[in-house]
Tab-separated table of C-alpha atoms in Angstrom:
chain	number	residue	atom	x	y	z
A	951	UNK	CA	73.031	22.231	70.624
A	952	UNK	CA	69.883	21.772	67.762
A	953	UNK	CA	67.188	19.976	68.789
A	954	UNK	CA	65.552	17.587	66.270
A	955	UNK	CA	62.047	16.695	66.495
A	956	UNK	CA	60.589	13.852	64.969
A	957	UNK	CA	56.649	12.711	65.491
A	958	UNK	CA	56.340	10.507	68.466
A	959	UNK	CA	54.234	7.972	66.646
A	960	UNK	CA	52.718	7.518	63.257
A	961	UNK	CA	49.911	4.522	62.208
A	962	UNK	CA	49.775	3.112	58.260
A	963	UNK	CA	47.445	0.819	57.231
A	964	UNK	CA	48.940	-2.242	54.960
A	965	UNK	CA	49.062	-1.005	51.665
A	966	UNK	CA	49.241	2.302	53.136
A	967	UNK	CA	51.050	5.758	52.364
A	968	UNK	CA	52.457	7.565	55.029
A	969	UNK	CA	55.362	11.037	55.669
A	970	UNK	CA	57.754	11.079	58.581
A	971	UNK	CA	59.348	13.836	59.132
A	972	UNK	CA	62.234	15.721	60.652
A	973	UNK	CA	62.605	19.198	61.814
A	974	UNK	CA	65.552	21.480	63.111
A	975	UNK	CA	65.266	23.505	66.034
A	976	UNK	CA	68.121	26.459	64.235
A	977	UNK	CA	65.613	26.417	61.373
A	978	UNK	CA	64.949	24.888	58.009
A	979	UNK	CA	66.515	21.587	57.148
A	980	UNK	CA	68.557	21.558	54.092
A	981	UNK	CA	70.341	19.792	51.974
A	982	UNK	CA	73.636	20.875	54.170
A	983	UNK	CA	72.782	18.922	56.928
A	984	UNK	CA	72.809	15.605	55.175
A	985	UNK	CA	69.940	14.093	56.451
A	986	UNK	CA	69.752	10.245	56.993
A	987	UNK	CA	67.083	7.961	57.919
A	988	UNK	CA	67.583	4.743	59.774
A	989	UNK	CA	65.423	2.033	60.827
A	990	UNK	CA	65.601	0.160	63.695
A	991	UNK	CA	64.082	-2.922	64.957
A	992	UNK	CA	63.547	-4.255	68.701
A	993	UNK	CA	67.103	-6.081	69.743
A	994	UNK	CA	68.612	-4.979	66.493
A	995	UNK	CA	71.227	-2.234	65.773
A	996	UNK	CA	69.960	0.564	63.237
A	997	UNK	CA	70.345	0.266	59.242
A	998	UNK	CA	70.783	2.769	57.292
A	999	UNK	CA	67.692	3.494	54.520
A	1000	UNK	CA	68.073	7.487	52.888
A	1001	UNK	CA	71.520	9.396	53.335
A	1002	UNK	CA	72.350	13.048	52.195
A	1003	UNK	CA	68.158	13.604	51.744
A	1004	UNK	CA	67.174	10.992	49.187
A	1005	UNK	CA	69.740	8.604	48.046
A	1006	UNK	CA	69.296	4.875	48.863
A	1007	UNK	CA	70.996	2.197	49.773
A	1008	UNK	CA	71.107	-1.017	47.616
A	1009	UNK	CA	68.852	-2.578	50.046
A	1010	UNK	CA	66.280	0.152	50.802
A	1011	UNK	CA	63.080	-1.095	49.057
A	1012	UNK	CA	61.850	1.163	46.814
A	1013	UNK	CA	58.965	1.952	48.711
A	1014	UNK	CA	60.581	4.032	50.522
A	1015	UNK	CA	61.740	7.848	49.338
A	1016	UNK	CA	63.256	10.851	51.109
A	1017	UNK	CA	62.821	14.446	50.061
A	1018	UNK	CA	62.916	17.852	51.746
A	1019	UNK	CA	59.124	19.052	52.291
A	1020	UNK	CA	57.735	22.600	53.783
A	1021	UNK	CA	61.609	22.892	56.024
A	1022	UNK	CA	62.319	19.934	56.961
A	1023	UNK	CA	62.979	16.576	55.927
A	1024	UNK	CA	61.027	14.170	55.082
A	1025	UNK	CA	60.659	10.035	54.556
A	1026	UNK	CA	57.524	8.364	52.712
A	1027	UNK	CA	56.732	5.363	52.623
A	1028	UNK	CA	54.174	4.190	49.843
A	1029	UNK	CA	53.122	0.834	49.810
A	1030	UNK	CA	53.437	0.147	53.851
A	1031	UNK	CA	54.004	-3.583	54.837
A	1032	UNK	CA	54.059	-5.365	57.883
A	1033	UNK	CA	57.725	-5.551	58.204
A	1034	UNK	CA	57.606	-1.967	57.584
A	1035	UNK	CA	56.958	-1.747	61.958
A	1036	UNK	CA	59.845	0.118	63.560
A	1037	UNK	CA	61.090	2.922	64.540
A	1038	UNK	CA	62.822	5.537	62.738
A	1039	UNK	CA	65.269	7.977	62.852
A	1040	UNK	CA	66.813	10.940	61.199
A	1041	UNK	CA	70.271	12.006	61.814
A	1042	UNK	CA	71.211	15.811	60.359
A	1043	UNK	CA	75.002	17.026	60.395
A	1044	UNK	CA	75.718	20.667	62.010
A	1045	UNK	CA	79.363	22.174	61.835
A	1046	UNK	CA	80.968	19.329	63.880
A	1047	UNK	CA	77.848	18.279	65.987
A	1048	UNK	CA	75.494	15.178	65.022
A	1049	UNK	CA	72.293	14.743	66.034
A	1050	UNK	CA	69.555	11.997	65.993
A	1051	UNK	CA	65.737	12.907	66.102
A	1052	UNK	CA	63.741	11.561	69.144
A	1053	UNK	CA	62.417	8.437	66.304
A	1054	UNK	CA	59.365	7.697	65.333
A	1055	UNK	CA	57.441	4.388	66.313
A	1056	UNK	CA	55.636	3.625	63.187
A	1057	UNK	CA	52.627	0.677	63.453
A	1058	UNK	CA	51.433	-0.996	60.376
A	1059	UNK	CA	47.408	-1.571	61.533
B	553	UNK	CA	81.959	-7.219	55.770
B	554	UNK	CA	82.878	-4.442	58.304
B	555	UNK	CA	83.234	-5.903	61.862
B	556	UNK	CA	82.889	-3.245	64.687
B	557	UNK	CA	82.757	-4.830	68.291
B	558	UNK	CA	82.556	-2.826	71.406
B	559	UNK	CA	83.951	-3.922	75.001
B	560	UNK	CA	84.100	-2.156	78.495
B	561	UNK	CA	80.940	-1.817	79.320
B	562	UNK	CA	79.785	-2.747	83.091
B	563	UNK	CA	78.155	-1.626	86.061
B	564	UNK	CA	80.182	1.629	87.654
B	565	UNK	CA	78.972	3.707	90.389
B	566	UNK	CA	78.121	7.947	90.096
B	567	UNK	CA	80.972	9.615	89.782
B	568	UNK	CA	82.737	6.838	88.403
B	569	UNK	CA	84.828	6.404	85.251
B	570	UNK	CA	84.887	3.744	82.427
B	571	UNK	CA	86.516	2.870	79.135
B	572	UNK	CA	84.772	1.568	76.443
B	573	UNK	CA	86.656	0.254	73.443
B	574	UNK	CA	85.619	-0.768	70.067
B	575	UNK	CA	87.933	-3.450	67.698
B	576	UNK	CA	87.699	-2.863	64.206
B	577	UNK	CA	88.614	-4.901	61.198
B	578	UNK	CA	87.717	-5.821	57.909
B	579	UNK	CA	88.266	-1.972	56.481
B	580	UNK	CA	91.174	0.537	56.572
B	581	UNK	CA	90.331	1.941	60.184
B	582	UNK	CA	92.730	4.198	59.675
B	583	UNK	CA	90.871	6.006	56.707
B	584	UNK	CA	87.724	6.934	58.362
B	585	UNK	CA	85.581	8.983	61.049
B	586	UNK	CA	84.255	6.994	63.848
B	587	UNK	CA	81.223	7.803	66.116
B	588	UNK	CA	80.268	6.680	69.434
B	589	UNK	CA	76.406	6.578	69.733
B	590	UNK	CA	73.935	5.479	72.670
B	591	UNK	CA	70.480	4.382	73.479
B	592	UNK	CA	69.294	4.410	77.002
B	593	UNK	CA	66.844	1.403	77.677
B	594	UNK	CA	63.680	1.378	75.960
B	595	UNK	CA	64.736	4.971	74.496
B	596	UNK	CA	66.025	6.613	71.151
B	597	UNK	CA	69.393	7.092	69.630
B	598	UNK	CA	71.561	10.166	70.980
B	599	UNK	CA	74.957	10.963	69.178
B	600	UNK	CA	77.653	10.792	71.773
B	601	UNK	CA	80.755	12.115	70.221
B	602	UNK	CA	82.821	11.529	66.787
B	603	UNK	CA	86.704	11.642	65.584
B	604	UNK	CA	88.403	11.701	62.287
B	605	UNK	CA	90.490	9.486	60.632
B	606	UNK	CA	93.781	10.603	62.610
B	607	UNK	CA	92.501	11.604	65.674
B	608	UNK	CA	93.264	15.061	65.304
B	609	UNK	CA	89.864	16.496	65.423
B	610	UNK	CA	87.030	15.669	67.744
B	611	UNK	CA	83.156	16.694	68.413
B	612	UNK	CA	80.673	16.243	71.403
B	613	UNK	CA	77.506	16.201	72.458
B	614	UNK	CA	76.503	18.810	75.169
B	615	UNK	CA	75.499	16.708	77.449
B	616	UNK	CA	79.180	15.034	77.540
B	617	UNK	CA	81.268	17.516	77.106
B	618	UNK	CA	84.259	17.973	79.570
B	619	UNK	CA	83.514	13.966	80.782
B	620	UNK	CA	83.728	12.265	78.207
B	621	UNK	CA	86.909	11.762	75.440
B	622	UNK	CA	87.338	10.031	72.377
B	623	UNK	CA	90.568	8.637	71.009
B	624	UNK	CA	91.837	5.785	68.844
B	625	UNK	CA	95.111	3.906	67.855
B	626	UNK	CA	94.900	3.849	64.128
B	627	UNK	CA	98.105	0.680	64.516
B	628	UNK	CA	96.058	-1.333	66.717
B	629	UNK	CA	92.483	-0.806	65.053
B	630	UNK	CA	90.528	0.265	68.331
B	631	UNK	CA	88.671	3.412	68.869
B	632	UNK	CA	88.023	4.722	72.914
B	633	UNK	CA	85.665	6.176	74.635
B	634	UNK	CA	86.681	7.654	78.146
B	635	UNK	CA	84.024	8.427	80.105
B	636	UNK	CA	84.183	10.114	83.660
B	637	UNK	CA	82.022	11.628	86.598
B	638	UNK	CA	79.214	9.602	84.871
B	639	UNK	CA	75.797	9.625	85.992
B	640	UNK	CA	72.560	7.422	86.292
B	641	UNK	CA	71.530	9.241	82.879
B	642	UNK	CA	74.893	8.096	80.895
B	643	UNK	CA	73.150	4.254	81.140
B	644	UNK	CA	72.770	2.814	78.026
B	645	UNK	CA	73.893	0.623	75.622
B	646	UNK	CA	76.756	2.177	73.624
B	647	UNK	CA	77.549	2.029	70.260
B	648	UNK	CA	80.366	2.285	68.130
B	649	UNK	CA	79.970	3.622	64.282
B	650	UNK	CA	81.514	4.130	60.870
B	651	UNK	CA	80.725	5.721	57.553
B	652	UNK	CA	81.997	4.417	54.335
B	653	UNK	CA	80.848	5.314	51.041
B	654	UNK	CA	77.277	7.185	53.130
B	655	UNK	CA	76.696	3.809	54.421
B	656	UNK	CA	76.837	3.476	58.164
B	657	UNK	CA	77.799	0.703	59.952
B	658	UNK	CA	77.468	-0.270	63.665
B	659	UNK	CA	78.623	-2.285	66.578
B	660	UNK	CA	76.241	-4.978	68.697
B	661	UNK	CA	76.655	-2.607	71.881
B	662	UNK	CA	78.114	-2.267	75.368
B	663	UNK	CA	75.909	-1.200	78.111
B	664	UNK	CA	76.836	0.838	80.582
B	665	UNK	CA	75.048	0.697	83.871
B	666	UNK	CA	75.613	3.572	86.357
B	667	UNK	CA	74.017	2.421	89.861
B	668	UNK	CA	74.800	2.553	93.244
């Protein structure tokens, strides 16, 4: 089964620009595997931000974008706030099989 | 709003077996895919297993396969998840999922303890 790897842990400053991203262990991420970003916060279940690459939600603040960068995929956030701490996860589609990146713990500092 | 609420969960020895069940209402169950997702304490999300809308197709992680099946009863609005010869590593809290319209929505979460 694919791997996903995600960075463990990623620091923004307020005000602050920073790129997650989301790699495949079969290869290059594409558009075919739907990627999603979530967001989760301690004690609460995950919320959906970016489905199927870039498209968002009617709640996703507009700081936030997804895109496809260099093979995998990718989610910036320009702008960073405070409420912006959590972790986050992709989620790409294979033929039948799901699977979530490790997450990434991002800090607003 | 879409309600999804999980139930089963509990402290089961190795080897044991559990079902977990999640209630569903306030959409046409019947319509959609359903996921069962987990996250071991103080860990990340891991994809567990998924069905479609009539329960005639199904998908698993490796690490389940063979011990774990997922079913639902599209008249009584409740998707399953049988799990068997579990292990220490299958604790977590357990999740059930939906996707309607790209949008994903979850359950509040079972956990599963396996202990001896």
């Amino acid at each position: 089964q694919a791997v996903v790897t995600q960075e463990p842990s990623l620091t923004v400053s307020p005000g602050g620009t920073v790129t997650l991203t989301c790699g495949s262990s079969t290869g290059a991420v594409t558009s075919g595997h739907y990627p999603y970003w979530f967001q989760q916060k301690p004690g609460q279940a995950p919320r959906t931000l970016i489905y199927d690459t870039s498209n968002k939600h009617s709640w996703t603040p507009a700081r936030f974008s997804g895109s496809l960068l260099g093979g995998k995929a990718a989610l910036t956030l320009s702008g960073a706030q405070a409420e912006d701490e959590a972790e986050y996860y992709c989620f790409l589609s294979y033929s039948g099989a799901r699977v979530f990146g490790g997450g990434t713990k991002l800090t607003v500092l | 709003e879409v309600q999804l609420v999980e139930s089963g969960g509990g402290l089961v020895q190795p080897g044991g077996s559990l079902r977990l069940s999640c209630a569903a209402s306030r959409f046409t169950f019947s319509s959609y895919w359903m996921h069962w997702v987990r996250q071991a304490p103080g860990k990340g999300l891991v994809w567990v297993s998924r069905i479609n809308s009539d329960g005639s197709s199904t998908n698993y992680a490796d690490s389940v396969k063979g011990r774990f099946t997922i079913s639902r009863d599209n008249a009584k609005n409740t998707l399953y998840l049988q799990m068997n010869s579990l292990r220490a590593e299958d604790t977590a809290v357990y999740y059930c999922a939906t996707s309607i319209s790209r949008l994903f929505y979850w359950g509040q979460g079972t956990l599963v303890t396996v202990s001896s």
